[in-house]
Coordinates of C-alpha atoms in Angstrom, one line a residue:
M1346 CA -15.3 -25.8 -42.8
K1347 CA -16.2 -21.7 -43.2
L1348 CA -18.2 -21.5 -39.4
P1349 CA -20.8 -18.7 -40.4
S1350 CA -20.2 -16.3 -37.2
I1351 CA -16.6 -15.9 -38.0
L1352 CA -15.2 -11.7 -37.9
L1353 CA -12.7 -12.2 -40.1
I1354 CA -10.3 -8.6 -39.6
T1355 CA -7.2 -8.6 -42.5
L1356 CA -4.9 -5.9 -40.6
L1357 CA -2.9 -3.8 -43.6
T1358 CA 0.8 -1.9 -42.7
S1359 CA 2.4 0.1 -44.6
F1360 CA 5.6 2.0 -44.6
T1361 CA 5.9 5.1 -46.9
G1362 CA 2.7 4.0 -49.1
I1363 CA 3.6 0.3 -49.9
A1364 CA 1.8 -3.0 -48.4
Q1365 CA 4.0 -5.1 -46.4
D1366 CA 3.0 -8.4 -44.7
K1367 CA -0.3 -8.2 -43.5
P1368 CA -1.4 -10.8 -40.6
T1369 CA -5.1 -12.3 -40.4
I1370 CA -6.6 -12.7 -37.0
Y1371 CA -9.8 -15.2 -36.8
I1372 CA -12.8 -13.8 -34.0
D1373 CA -15.5 -16.5 -33.7
I1374 CA -17.8 -13.8 -31.6
P1375 CA -21.6 -15.0 -33.0
T1376 CA -23.2 -11.6 -30.9
N1377 CA -22.5 -7.8 -32.4
Q1378 CA -21.5 -6.6 -28.8
K1379 CA -17.5 -8.0 -28.3
P1380 CA -15.9 -7.8 -25.3
W1381 CA -13.0 -5.9 -26.8
N1382 CA -13.0 -2.1 -26.9
H1383 CA -11.6 -1.9 -30.1
I1384 CA -9.2 -4.0 -32.8
E1385 CA -7.2 -1.3 -33.6
W1386 CA -3.9 -3.4 -33.4
N1387 CA -0.7 -1.1 -31.5
N1388 CA 0.9 -3.2 -33.7
D1389 CA 4.8 -4.2 -35.3
S1390 CA 5.2 -6.6 -38.3
E1391 CA 8.2 -7.7 -36.3
K1392 CA 7.2 -7.6 -33.4
F1393 CA 4.4 -9.9 -30.9
Q1394 CA 4.9 -7.8 -28.2
F1395 CA 1.6 -7.9 -25.5
A1396 CA 0.5 -6.8 -21.3
I1397 CA -1.9 -8.8 -19.0
V1398 CA -3.0 -6.8 -16.7
T1399 CA -4.9 -8.5 -13.2
D1400 CA -7.2 -8.3 -10.6
R1401 CA -8.2 -4.8 -10.0
T1402 CA -10.4 -5.2 -7.2
G1403 CA -11.5 -7.0 -4.4
G1404 CA -10.6 -3.8 -2.3
H1405 CA -9.6 -1.7 -4.6
R1406 CA -6.7 0.4 -4.2
P1407 CA -7.6 4.0 -6.1
G1408 CA -5.0 4.4 -8.4
V1409 CA -3.4 2.0 -8.3
F1410 CA -5.0 0.6 -12.0
P1411 CA -5.3 3.4 -14.4
T1412 CA -1.1 4.8 -12.9
G1413 CA -0.5 1.2 -14.7
I1414 CA -3.3 2.0 -17.4
K1415 CA -0.5 5.4 -17.9
K1416 CA 2.8 2.7 -18.5
L1417 CA 1.0 0.9 -20.8
N1418 CA 0.5 3.5 -23.1
L1419 CA 4.4 4.5 -22.1
L1420 CA 5.8 0.9 -23.5
Q1421 CA 2.9 0.6 -26.3
P1422 CA 2.1 -3.5 -26.6
E1423 CA -0.2 -4.5 -29.4
F1424 CA -3.1 -5.3 -26.9
V1425 CA -3.4 -5.9 -23.7
M1426 CA -5.1 -8.8 -21.8
S1427 CA -7.3 -9.9 -19.0
V1428 CA -8.2 -12.1 -16.6
G1429 CA -11.4 -10.4 -14.5
D1430 CA -12.4 -8.7 -11.2
L1431 CA -12.7 -5.4 -13.1
I1432 CA -15.1 -3.5 -10.6
E1433 CA -16.3 -4.3 -7.3
G1434 CA -19.6 -6.2 -7.5
Y1435 CA -21.8 -8.5 -5.9
T1436 CA -24.7 -7.0 -6.3
K1437 CA -28.5 -7.0 -8.3
D1438 CA -28.5 -3.2 -8.0
T1439 CA -28.0 -2.2 -11.7
V1440 CA -27.3 1.1 -11.2
R1441 CA -24.4 0.5 -9.0
L1442 CA -23.3 -1.9 -11.7
N1443 CA -23.9 0.6 -14.4
R1444 CA -22.1 3.3 -12.7
E1445 CA -19.3 0.7 -11.6
W1446 CA -18.9 -0.2 -15.0
N1447 CA -18.9 3.2 -16.8
E1448 CA -16.1 3.7 -14.4
F1449 CA -13.6 1.2 -15.3
K1450 CA -14.1 2.2 -18.8
S1451 CA -12.8 6.0 -18.1
F1452 CA -9.7 3.8 -16.5
I1453 CA -9.1 2.1 -20.0
E1454 CA -10.0 5.1 -22.2
P1455 CA -6.3 6.3 -22.5
L1456 CA -5.5 3.1 -23.6
D1457 CA -4.2 3.3 -27.3
A1458 CA -3.6 -1.0 -27.4
P1459 CA -7.0 -3.2 -27.5
F1460 CA -8.2 -4.2 -24.0
F1461 CA -9.8 -7.5 -23.8
Y1462 CA -12.7 -8.0 -21.4
V1463 CA -12.0 -12.1 -19.0
P1464 CA -14.6 -12.0 -15.9
G1465 CA -14.2 -12.6 -12.9
N1466 CA -16.5 -13.9 -9.4
H1467 CA -16.8 -9.9 -9.0
D1468 CA -17.6 -9.1 -12.6
I1469 CA -20.3 -12.2 -13.0
T1470 CA -22.0 -13.0 -9.5
N1471 CA -25.3 -13.2 -9.8
K1472 CA -27.8 -13.8 -12.8
V1473 CA -28.4 -10.1 -12.7
M1474 CA -24.7 -9.5 -13.4
E1475 CA -24.6 -12.3 -15.6
E1476 CA -26.8 -10.1 -18.6
K1477 CA -25.2 -7.3 -17.7
W1478 CA -22.4 -8.2 -18.3
K1479 CA -23.9 -9.9 -21.7
E1480 CA -25.9 -6.5 -22.6
L1481 CA -22.3 -4.8 -22.8
F1482 CA -20.0 -7.5 -24.0
G1483 CA -21.6 -10.5 -26.1
V1484 CA -20.6 -14.2 -24.8
S1485 CA -18.9 -14.3 -21.6
Y1486 CA -16.0 -17.0 -23.4
Y1487 CA -14.2 -16.6 -26.6
H1488 CA -10.8 -17.3 -28.8
F1489 CA -8.9 -14.9 -31.2
V1490 CA -5.7 -15.9 -33.6
Y1491 CA -3.1 -13.9 -33.7
K1492 CA -0.2 -14.2 -35.9
D1493 CA -0.6 -18.2 -35.3
V1494 CA -1.0 -18.1 -31.4
L1495 CA -4.5 -19.0 -30.0
F1496 CA -5.6 -16.7 -28.0
L1497 CA -8.5 -18.2 -25.5
C1498 CA -10.1 -16.4 -23.0
L1499 CA -12.8 -18.4 -20.4
N1500 CA -15.4 -17.4 -17.4
S1501 CA -14.1 -19.7 -14.2
E1502 CA -17.3 -18.1 -13.0
D1503 CA -19.8 -20.2 -16.0
N1504 CA -22.0 -21.1 -12.8
L1505 CA -22.2 -18.2 -10.4
R1506 CA -20.6 -20.1 -8.0
G1507 CA -18.6 -17.5 -6.1
S1508 CA -14.9 -17.6 -4.6
G1509 CA -12.6 -20.3 -4.8
R1510 CA -15.5 -22.6 -6.5
G1511 CA -14.5 -21.6 -10.0
T1512 CA -15.8 -24.1 -12.8
I1513 CA -16.1 -25.0 -16.4
D1514 CA -19.7 -26.0 -17.8
D1515 CA -20.4 -28.0 -20.3
K1516 CA -21.5 -26.2 -22.6
Q1517 CA -18.1 -24.3 -22.5
Y1518 CA -16.6 -27.4 -22.5
E1519 CA -17.4 -28.3 -25.9
Y1520 CA -16.6 -24.9 -26.6
I1521 CA -13.4 -25.5 -25.8
K1522 CA -13.3 -28.2 -27.3
K1523 CA -14.4 -27.9 -30.6
T1524 CA -12.3 -24.5 -30.4
L1525 CA -8.6 -26.2 -29.8
E1526 CA -9.9 -29.3 -32.8
E1527 CA -10.5 -26.4 -35.4
N1528 CA -7.4 -25.3 -34.1
E1529 CA -4.5 -27.0 -33.0
E1530 CA -1.9 -25.9 -35.8
V1531 CA -1.8 -23.3 -34.1
K1532 CA 2.2 -23.0 -32.5
W1533 CA 0.7 -21.9 -28.9
T1534 CA -2.3 -21.6 -26.7
L1535 CA -2.4 -19.1 -24.5
V1536 CA -5.2 -19.3 -21.7
F1537 CA -6.6 -16.4 -20.2
V1538 CA -9.3 -17.4 -16.7
H1539 CA -10.1 -15.4 -13.3
Q1540 CA -10.5 -18.0 -11.0
P1541 CA -6.7 -21.0 -10.9
L1542 CA -9.3 -23.8 -11.5
W1543 CA -5.8 -25.9 -10.8
V1544 CA -5.8 -25.9 -7.1
Q1545 CA -9.2 -26.0 -6.8
E1546 CA -11.6 -28.4 -5.9
N1547 CA -15.0 -29.6 -7.9
T1548 CA -14.1 -27.3 -10.8
K1549 CA -16.5 -29.8 -13.3
R1550 CA -14.7 -30.2 -16.5
W1551 CA -10.7 -28.1 -16.2
K1552 CA -9.8 -31.2 -15.1
D1553 CA -10.7 -32.0 -19.3
V1554 CA -9.7 -28.9 -20.4
E1555 CA -5.7 -29.7 -19.0
Q1556 CA -6.1 -32.6 -20.8
L1557 CA -7.0 -31.1 -23.5
L1558 CA -4.3 -28.8 -23.4
S1559 CA -1.2 -31.6 -22.0
N1560 CA -0.6 -32.4 -25.9
R1561 CA 0.3 -28.7 -27.1
N1562 CA 2.0 -26.2 -26.3
H1563 CA 0.5 -24.0 -23.5
N1564 CA 0.6 -21.1 -21.2
V1565 CA -1.7 -20.4 -18.4
F1566 CA -3.2 -16.8 -16.8
A1567 CA -5.1 -16.5 -14.3
G1568 CA -5.8 -13.8 -10.9
H1569 CA -8.0 -13.9 -8.3
Y1570 CA -5.6 -15.1 -4.6
H1571 CA -3.9 -12.3 -5.2
R1572 CA -0.5 -13.7 -4.9
Y1573 CA 1.2 -14.3 -8.1
W1574 CA 3.0 -18.3 -8.4
K1575 CA 4.6 -20.2 -11.3
T1576 CA 4.2 -23.3 -11.3
E1577 CA 5.1 -26.0 -14.4
R1578 CA 2.4 -29.3 -15.2
N1579 CA 0.5 -30.5 -17.5
N1580 CA 3.4 -30.0 -20.6
G1581 CA 2.9 -26.1 -19.6
K1582 CA 3.4 -23.2 -17.5
Y1583 CA 0.6 -22.0 -15.4
F1584 CA 0.6 -18.2 -13.6
A1585 CA -1.7 -17.0 -10.4
L1586 CA -1.1 -13.4 -11.0
A1587 CA -0.8 -10.7 -8.2
T1588 CA -2.8 -7.8 -7.7
T1589 CA -3.1 -4.6 -10.5
G1590 CA -4.4 -2.1 -7.2
G1591 CA -6.8 -4.8 -5.7
G1592 CA -7.1 -5.5 -1.9
S1593 CA -3.1 -6.8 -0.9
P1594 CA -0.9 -6.6 1.8
L1595 CA 2.1 -5.5 -0.1
R1596 CA 4.1 -7.5 1.9
G1597 CA 6.8 -7.9 -1.6
K1598 CA 8.2 -10.3 -3.2
A1599 CA 8.6 -12.9 -0.8
Y1600 CA 5.0 -13.3 -1.0
G1601 CA 3.8 -12.6 -3.7
E1602 CA 2.1 -9.3 -3.1
F1603 CA 2.7 -6.4 -5.2
D1604 CA 1.1 -4.4 -8.4
H1605 CA 1.9 -5.7 -11.7
V1606 CA 1.4 -6.1 -14.9
V1607 CA 3.0 -8.6 -17.4
W1608 CA 5.3 -7.9 -20.6
A1609 CA 4.6 -10.8 -22.7
T1610 CA 7.4 -11.2 -25.6
M1611 CA 6.4 -13.7 -28.4
T1612 CA 8.2 -16.0 -29.4
D1613 CA 8.7 -19.5 -31.7
E1614 CA 9.5 -21.3 -27.9
G1615 CA 6.7 -19.5 -26.3
P1616 CA 6.4 -16.4 -23.8
I1617 CA 9.2 -14.4 -21.9
L1618 CA 7.6 -12.6 -19.2
A1619 CA 8.2 -9.8 -17.5
N1620 CA 6.6 -8.8 -14.6
L1621 CA 6.6 -5.3 -14.1
F1622 CA 6.2 -3.4 -11.0
L1623 CA 5.2 -0.4 -10.7
D1624 CA 9.1 0.3 -9.3
G1625 CA 11.1 -2.7 -11.0
I1626 CA 11.3 -5.1 -13.2
W1627 CA 11.4 -8.9 -12.8
D1628 CA 11.0 -12.4 -15.1
E1629 CA 8.1 -15.1 -14.7
N1630 CA 10.6 -16.6 -11.9
V1631 CA 10.1 -13.6 -9.0
V1632 CA 8.3 -16.4 -7.3
T1633 CA 8.7 -20.3 -7.3
E1634 CA 7.2 -23.3 -5.5
E1635 CA 10.0 -23.5 -3.9
L1636 CA 10.1 -19.8 -2.1
V1637 CA 6.5 -20.3 -2.3
E1638 CA 7.1 -24.1 -0.2
L1639 CA 9.6 -22.1 2.0
V1640 CA 7.7 -18.4 2.9
R1641 CA 3.9 -17.8 2.1
N1642 CA 3.0 -21.5 2.6
R1643 CA 4.4 -20.8 5.8
P1644 CA 2.5 -18.4 8.5
F1645 CA 5.2 -15.2 9.4
P1646 CA 7.7 -17.1 11.7
V1647 CA 8.0 -14.2 14.3
R1648 CA 4.8 -13.9 16.9
I1649 CA 3.9 -12.4 20.0
E1650 CA 1.2 -13.9 22.3
P1651 CA -0.9 -11.6 23.7
A1652 CA -0.4 -10.6 26.6
Y1653 CA -3.4 -10.0 28.9
S1654 CA -4.0 -8.5 32.6
S1655 CA -6.7 -8.8 35.0
E1656 CA -5.3 -4.8 36.1
E1657 CA -6.6 -1.4 35.0
K1658 CA -2.8 0.0 35.3
P1659 CA -0.8 -2.7 35.7
E1660 CA 3.4 -2.0 36.5
K1661 CA 5.0 -5.1 34.8
M1662 CA 3.7 -7.7 32.6
E1663 CA 6.4 -9.9 30.3
A1664 CA 5.0 -10.7 26.8
E1665 CA 6.3 -14.0 25.1
M1666 CA 7.6 -13.8 21.4
R1667 CA 8.2 -17.1 19.5
I1668 CA 10.0 -17.5 17.0
I1669 CA 9.9 -21.0 14.3
N1670 CA 12.3 -22.3 11.9
D1671 CA 10.6 -25.5 9.9
S1672 CA 12.9 -25.3 7.0
D1673 CA 16.0 -26.8 6.8
V1674 CA 18.5 -24.0 6.3
Q1675 CA 19.4 -21.7 9.1
M1676 CA 16.9 -18.1 10.4
H1677 CA 18.5 -15.1 11.5
V1678 CA 15.9 -12.5 12.7
D1679 CA 16.6 -9.0 13.9
L1680 CA 14.2 -6.9 15.7
K1681 CA 13.4 -3.0 15.8
G1682 CA 11.0 -1.0 17.1
Q1683 CA 10.5 2.8 18.8
S1684 CA 10.1 4.4 21.9
D1685 CA 6.4 4.6 23.2
N1686 CA 6.8 7.7 26.1
I1687 CA 4.5 5.7 28.0
L1688 CA 5.6 1.8 27.8
F1689 CA 8.4 0.9 27.7
Y1690 CA 10.2 -2.3 27.0
Q1691 CA 13.3 -3.9 26.2
F1692 CA 14.0 -7.4 23.8
E1693 CA 16.3 -9.9 25.6
N1694 CA 18.7 -10.0 22.2
N1695 CA 17.5 -7.7 19.3
S1696 CA 18.6 -10.5 16.5
I1697 CA 18.7 -14.1 17.0
I1698 CA 19.5 -17.4 15.6
V1699 CA 17.5 -20.4 15.0
E1700 CA 18.9 -23.0 13.8
P1701 CA 16.7 -25.2 11.1
N1702 CA 13.9 -26.9 12.1
D1703 CA 13.9 -25.0 15.9
V1704 CA 11.6 -22.8 17.8
A1705 CA 13.0 -20.2 20.6
T1706 CA 11.4 -17.8 22.6
Q1707 CA 12.0 -14.7 24.8
K1708 CA 10.9 -12.3 26.7
I1709 CA 9.5 -8.5 25.9
R1710 CA 9.6 -6.9 29.8
L1711 CA 6.9 -4.3 29.9
S1712 CA 7.0 -1.1 32.0
N1713 CA 4.1 1.0 32.6
A1714 CA 6.1 4.4 33.2
G1715 CA 3.0 6.6 33.1
N1716 CA 1.1 4.7 35.4
Q1717 CA -1.3 4.7 32.5
A1718 CA -4.8 2.2 32.1
L1719 CA -3.9 -0.3 29.7
D1720 CA -7.3 1.6 27.0
N1721 CA -3.9 4.6 27.1
F1722 CA -1.9 2.7 25.4
S1723 CA -0.4 3.3 22.3
T1724 CA -0.4 0.4 20.2
L1725 CA 3.5 -0.6 19.4
N1726 CA 5.0 -1.5 16.3
I1727 CA 7.7 -3.8 15.9
T1728 CA 9.4 -5.1 13.1
A1729 CA 11.1 -8.0 13.0
D1730 CA 13.5 -8.9 9.4
V1731 CA 13.8 -12.0 9.2
T1732 CA 17.1 -14.3 6.5
Y1733 CA 17.0 -17.3 4.9
K1734 CA 21.3 -18.4 5.2
F1735 CA 22.0 -20.6 2.0
E1736 CA 24.5 -21.6 0.6
N1737 CA 24.3 -22.5 -3.0
K1738 CA 22.5 -19.5 -3.9
P1739 CA 20.9 -16.5 -2.4
N1740 CA 19.8 -15.6 0.8
V1741 CA 16.0 -14.7 1.3
S1742 CA 15.0 -12.1 3.5
F1743 CA 11.4 -10.3 4.1
S1744 CA 10.3 -8.6 7.5
S1745 CA 6.4 -8.0 9.0
D1746 CA 5.5 -5.0 11.6
L1747 CA 4.2 -6.3 14.2
K1748 CA 1.2 -5.8 16.3
F1749 CA 2.1 -5.3 20.0
K1750 CA -0.6 -3.8 22.9
P1751 CA -1.3 -5.1 26.7
L1752 CA -4.8 -6.6 27.2
F1753 CA -7.4 -5.9 29.8
K1754 CA -8.3 -9.2 30.0
N1755 CA -12.2 -9.5 29.7
I1756 CA -14.2 -11.2 31.8
L1757 CA -18.2 -13.1 30.7
N1758 CA -20.4 -13.4 32.5
K1759 CA -23.0 -16.5 32.9
T1760 CA -26.4 -14.0 33.0
K1761 CA -30.4 -15.3 31.6
V1762 CA -31.3 -12.8 28.3
K1763 CA -34.6 -12.8 26.5
I1764 CA -34.2 -11.3 23.5
D1765 CA -36.3 -8.5 23.8
G1766 CA -34.0 -5.2 23.2
K1767 CA -34.2 -3.9 26.2
L1768 CA -31.8 -4.0 28.5
K1769 CA -34.0 -5.7 31.8
E1770 CA -30.5 -8.3 32.6
W1771 CA -28.5 -5.8 32.4
G1772 CA -28.2 -3.7 35.2
D1773 CA -25.0 -4.9 36.8
A1774 CA -23.3 -5.7 33.5
T1775 CA -20.0 -4.0 32.0
W1776 CA -20.1 -2.3 29.7
H1777 CA -17.6 -1.0 26.9
V1778 CA -17.2 1.7 24.5
A1779 CA -16.4 1.4 20.8
K1780 CA -13.2 4.1 20.8
D1781 CA -12.2 3.7 17.3
M1782 CA -13.1 6.1 15.0
E1783 CA -12.6 6.5 11.5
G1784 CA -13.3 8.8 8.8
A1785 CA -13.4 12.8 8.0
P1786 CA -13.6 15.1 11.4
F1787 CA -15.5 17.3 10.3
D1788 CA -18.5 14.3 8.9
F1789 CA -18.9 13.7 12.9
D1790 CA -19.5 15.9 15.4
G1791 CA -19.2 14.0 19.5
P1792 CA -20.9 11.5 21.0
D1793 CA -24.8 13.8 20.2
D1794 CA -23.9 11.7 16.7
C1795 CA -22.7 8.8 16.7
S1796 CA -22.0 6.4 20.4
L1797 CA -22.0 2.8 21.6
T1798 CA -21.7 0.5 24.1
F1799 CA -21.8 -3.0 24.5
A1800 CA -22.0 -5.6 27.1
T1801 CA -21.6 -9.3 26.5
A1802 CA -22.7 -12.0 28.8
Y1803 CA -23.6 -16.2 28.2
D1804 CA -25.6 -19.0 28.9
D1805 CA -25.9 -22.7 28.3
E1806 CA -27.4 -21.5 25.1
N1807 CA -26.5 -18.3 23.9
F1808 CA -23.7 -15.8 23.7
Y1809 CA -25.4 -12.5 24.6
V1810 CA -24.9 -9.5 23.1
A1811 CA -26.4 -5.8 24.5
V1812 CA -26.1 -2.3 22.6
K1813 CA -26.5 0.9 23.2
L1814 CA -26.8 3.4 20.8
I1815 CA -26.8 6.8 20.1
D1816 CA -27.7 8.1 16.5
N1817 CA -29.2 11.6 15.8
D1818 CA -29.9 11.2 12.3
F1819 CA -30.5 7.5 10.7
V1820 CA -29.8 6.4 7.6
V1821 CA -32.2 3.3 6.4
S1822 CA -33.4 2.8 2.2
E1823 CA -35.2 -0.7 2.3
E1824 CA -34.0 0.1 -1.8
G1825 CA -30.9 0.6 -1.4
H1826 CA -27.6 -0.8 -0.6
Y1827 CA -26.2 -2.3 2.2
W1828 CA -23.0 -0.5 2.6
E1829 CA -24.2 2.6 2.0
Q1830 CA -26.8 3.3 5.1
D1831 CA -26.7 2.8 8.7
A1832 CA -25.7 -0.3 9.6
I1833 CA -23.9 -2.8 12.7
V1834 CA -22.0 -5.0 12.5
L1835 CA -20.7 -8.4 15.1
R1836 CA -17.8 -10.4 14.6
L1837 CA -17.4 -13.2 16.4
D1838 CA -14.4 -15.7 16.6
A1839 CA -15.3 -19.0 18.8
R1840 CA -11.6 -21.0 18.2
P1841 CA -9.4 -21.5 20.6
S1842 CA -7.1 -18.8 21.3
H1843 CA -4.1 -19.6 19.9
L1844 CA -6.3 -19.9 16.6
S1845 CA -8.3 -16.7 16.6
A1846 CA -5.9 -14.0 18.5
F1847 CA -4.6 -14.1 15.0
N1848 CA -6.8 -14.4 12.6
M1849 CA -6.5 -10.8 10.6
G1850 CA -9.7 -11.8 8.3
Q1851 CA -9.1 -14.3 6.4
G1852 CA -11.7 -17.1 6.5
R1853 CA -14.6 -15.5 7.2
G1854 CA -17.8 -17.3 7.0
K1855 CA -15.7 -20.9 7.1
D1856 CA -13.8 -20.4 10.1
W1857 CA -15.6 -17.5 12.4
I1858 CA -19.0 -14.9 11.1
S1859 CA -19.1 -11.3 10.7
Y1860 CA -23.1 -10.4 10.8
L1861 CA -24.2 -7.0 9.0
R1862 CA -27.7 -5.7 10.5
T1863 CA -29.1 -2.4 9.1
F1864 CA -33.0 -0.9 10.3
K1865 CA -34.3 -2.2 6.8
K1866 CA -37.7 -3.5 7.2
N1867 CA -37.5 -6.8 5.4
N1868 CA -34.4 -8.5 4.8
P1869 CA -32.0 -6.5 7.0
V1870 CA -29.1 -9.1 7.0
V1871 CA -26.5 -9.0 5.2
G1872 CA -26.5 -12.2 3.1
E1873 CA -28.0 -13.9 6.8
E1874 CA -29.4 -17.2 4.6
Y1875 CA -24.9 -17.8 3.9
L1876 CA -24.8 -17.5 7.6
P1877 CA -23.5 -20.9 10.0
L1878 CA -25.4 -20.7 12.5
K1879 CA -28.7 -18.2 12.9
V1880 CA -28.6 -15.3 15.1
K1881 CA -31.7 -14.1 17.2
A1882 CA -31.6 -10.2 17.1
A1883 CA -34.2 -7.1 18.6
T1884 CA -34.2 -3.4 18.6
E1885 CA -36.0 -1.2 20.7
M1886 CA -35.8 2.3 18.0
F1887 CA -35.5 6.2 19.5
N1888 CA -35.7 9.6 18.0
N1889 CA -31.7 10.0 18.7
G1890 CA -31.4 5.9 19.1
S1891 CA -31.6 1.9 19.5
Q1892 CA -31.5 -1.0 21.6
M1893 CA -29.8 -4.3 20.2
E1894 CA -30.0 -7.7 21.2
F1895 CA -28.3 -10.3 19.6
A1896 CA -27.9 -14.2 20.6
F1897 CA -25.5 -16.5 19.0
P1898 CA -26.4 -19.4 19.7
M1899 CA -23.8 -22.0 21.5
E1900 CA -23.9 -24.8 19.2
Y1901 CA -21.8 -22.8 17.0
I1902 CA -19.2 -22.0 19.5
K1903 CA -18.9 -25.5 20.5
K1904 CA -18.6 -26.5 17.7
M1905 CA -15.5 -23.8 17.0
G1906 CA -14.2 -24.0 20.5
G1907 CA -14.8 -26.9 21.5
E1908 CA -17.2 -28.6 24.5
N1909 CA -14.9 -27.0 26.8
W1910 CA -14.4 -24.1 24.9
S1911 CA -12.9 -20.7 27.6
N1912 CA -12.6 -17.5 25.2
L1913 CA -14.1 -16.6 22.3
R1914 CA -12.9 -12.7 20.5
F1915 CA -15.7 -10.3 19.9
G1916 CA -15.9 -7.9 17.7
I1917 CA -18.4 -4.8 16.6
G1918 CA -18.8 -1.7 15.2
Y1919 CA -21.1 0.6 14.1
F1920 CA -21.2 2.6 10.1
D1921 CA -23.2 5.6 10.8
H1922 CA -23.9 8.2 7.2
D1923 CA -26.1 11.5 8.0
N1924 CA -27.7 13.1 5.5
D1925 CA -25.7 16.2 5.7
D1926 CA -22.5 15.0 5.6
E1927 CA -20.5 13.5 3.0
N1928 CA -18.9 10.1 4.0
E1929 CA -19.8 7.5 6.9
T1930 CA -17.6 7.6 10.1
T1931 CA -17.1 4.0 11.1
H1932 CA -16.6 3.4 15.6
F1933 CA -15.6 -0.3 16.6
W1934 CA -14.9 -1.3 20.2
F1935 CA -11.0 -2.4 19.0
P1936 CA -9.9 -2.0 14.6
T1937 CA -11.7 -5.0 12.6
W1938 CA -9.0 -7.6 12.0
N1939 CA -8.2 -8.0 8.8
G1940 CA -6.5 -3.6 8.7
S1941 CA -4.1 -2.4 9.2
K1942 CA -4.2 -1.0 12.6
D1943 CA -6.1 -4.9 14.5
V1944 CA -3.8 -6.0 17.2
P1945 CA -3.8 -10.3 17.8
G1946 CA -5.8 -10.9 20.8
S1947 CA -7.9 -7.5 21.2
G1948 CA -11.7 -8.1 21.9
M1949 CA -10.9 -11.7 24.2
F1950 CA -13.3 -12.3 25.8
F1951 CA -12.6 -14.8 29.1
K1952 CA -15.0 -17.3 30.3
E1953 CA -15.9 -17.3 33.8

C-alpha cells in the first residue's frame, strides 16, 4: 500500500553520460521540515559506506567535533549518522538555543555528505527544546531505506525525563512496529538512538522494540555514556559509542574513553565497523564485555589514602597506598613520580606484583624539607602503570595519574546559628580563604575585585556555612541564564570518608549535592526543586560585597553518613562576572571534584 506521506527519491548516477543502476530511497516523513541537512548522496554505486558521529556535548571540548568533520571529508562517506547530544541545551532560553543550533549547523556546513540528526537528552530536555527541534527538523523519530537497509532513527527523549531515564513511548512504539512490518524484507536493520536503553530501567516500550528486532538482522548504535562498549544480545550487536568531543577523562581504550568516529561498510553479512581515532583506527572489538568487566566496571585499582595532620607545619608524615587486584590474573604496578623541592616523598617499592584476588599496601614516607605550612605544598602527581598478565592472550595495560597532597585536619565545631545573614554567632570561628583562582589574569584585579572567605559549624539540626564575599561589580540578571551571572556554589558529600574522599564528580544529586545560588530575587537557585533537601539561606548585600549564611539539614547528613557520622566533604566556590571583563573568573577553596586538579580527600571536615 502506498503511504501518502512517502517521499520517493531516486538517485541517478552516470558515467560518461551512460545511466547506471538507480538505487531508490524511501523516506516516510509527514512534515515539510526534515531532520537532515540535504539528501545529495555522496555515493559510489559499487560501495556502501557511511560514518557515525557520537556525543559532541555534555561538557564539550572545543575543536574536537569540527576536526572530526574535517577527517570525514577526507574519507568521503556516502552519508553521516548521529546519535544525539549535538548542543549543550538544558535550557528554556530560545535565544541561547538558537545560538547553539546555529553554531552546530556551522560545524556540519563544510561536510560534503548528508548528515542525519538524532536527538539526545542535551538536545531535547523540555517542551521548549522539543518545539525548537520540531521547528528545525520536523520530527524527532523517522526512518529511511537505502540499498535494502532500513535505517531507524529513534527518540529516547520522548518523555523528557533526561539523563539515564530514556524511554520509547506507545506512540513511537507503534510507529516502529508499523515501520518494521512494512520493511520486513530488507536485508538489514540499523537502529540509532541516543541513550543505550538496553542498560536502563523503566524504559517503557523499549523491551517490546527489542522483541520486534529479535528475529531480523540488526544492529543498534547509541551514545550518552561517553564510553564505548560492544554487547552481543537479542541476536544482534549493540554498541554504545564514546565521544566526538563530549566530556571525557580520555583514559584510553581500556576504559572505552576516546574521541572517534565510526566507519561502517555495509555488506550482506552486516556492517563491518572501524573505529577511527584521531590518531589511529581500531576494529569493533576495541572494547568487549570481557574487558569492560576486567577494567572499567571496577575502580582504578591503585589509590593513595588521604593523609591529614593537625599540625600546620608537620616535619614528617606517612600516607598509605592500597593496590587491589580482584581479578583472576596477576597484576603488575609500576610507580613514577616527579621530585618536589619542598615535599620529599619515597615509595617502599617502585614496582609491585599483586597476586590474583589479593590486596597490597605500602607506605609513602613524606618529609617537609622546607618547613612549610601544609597549604604551601604542591600537589604531587604520581603515575601508576597497571598491567594484567594473561597467559593465552595479550596483556592489558592502562595507567592513571594519582593526585596527592597532605591536608590539614579541619575540625567542625558545634555552634547554634540563626540564619539571618548577620554573622553574629561567628566571632570565634575559623575562616578559610578560597585561593584557587582560574581565569585570565587581566580579568582579575586582586582581592578588591573578588575574594571569598567562609566558616563552618554544626548543631543537632543543621550543618552551617557562613560566607564573607567581596565583589566590586555584581552581575545579576532576572531573565539571564544562571551561568552568565555571579553565583556561589556549595557542594556537600556527607557519605563516609572512604567514599566521599574519592568523589570525582559522579553521582551528583544521588550521592552528593551541588547547590548553586545567584543573586536573583526570583528563583535564585539552580534546579532547587530537584534537590533532595531544602537549604535555608539568608543574604545581606552591600555595595562591594555580601554576607551569607546557609543551613543544610542534619537529617540529610545522617541519611548519607549514618547516625554516628564523623566527617563530611565540603566544596565552595564563586563565579565572578564583571561587566567590563571578557570572561568570568572562578574562586574555589579547593579545585572542583570533577576537575583535573582535584585532590582526593580535600575539603574534609571532621566532627569535634
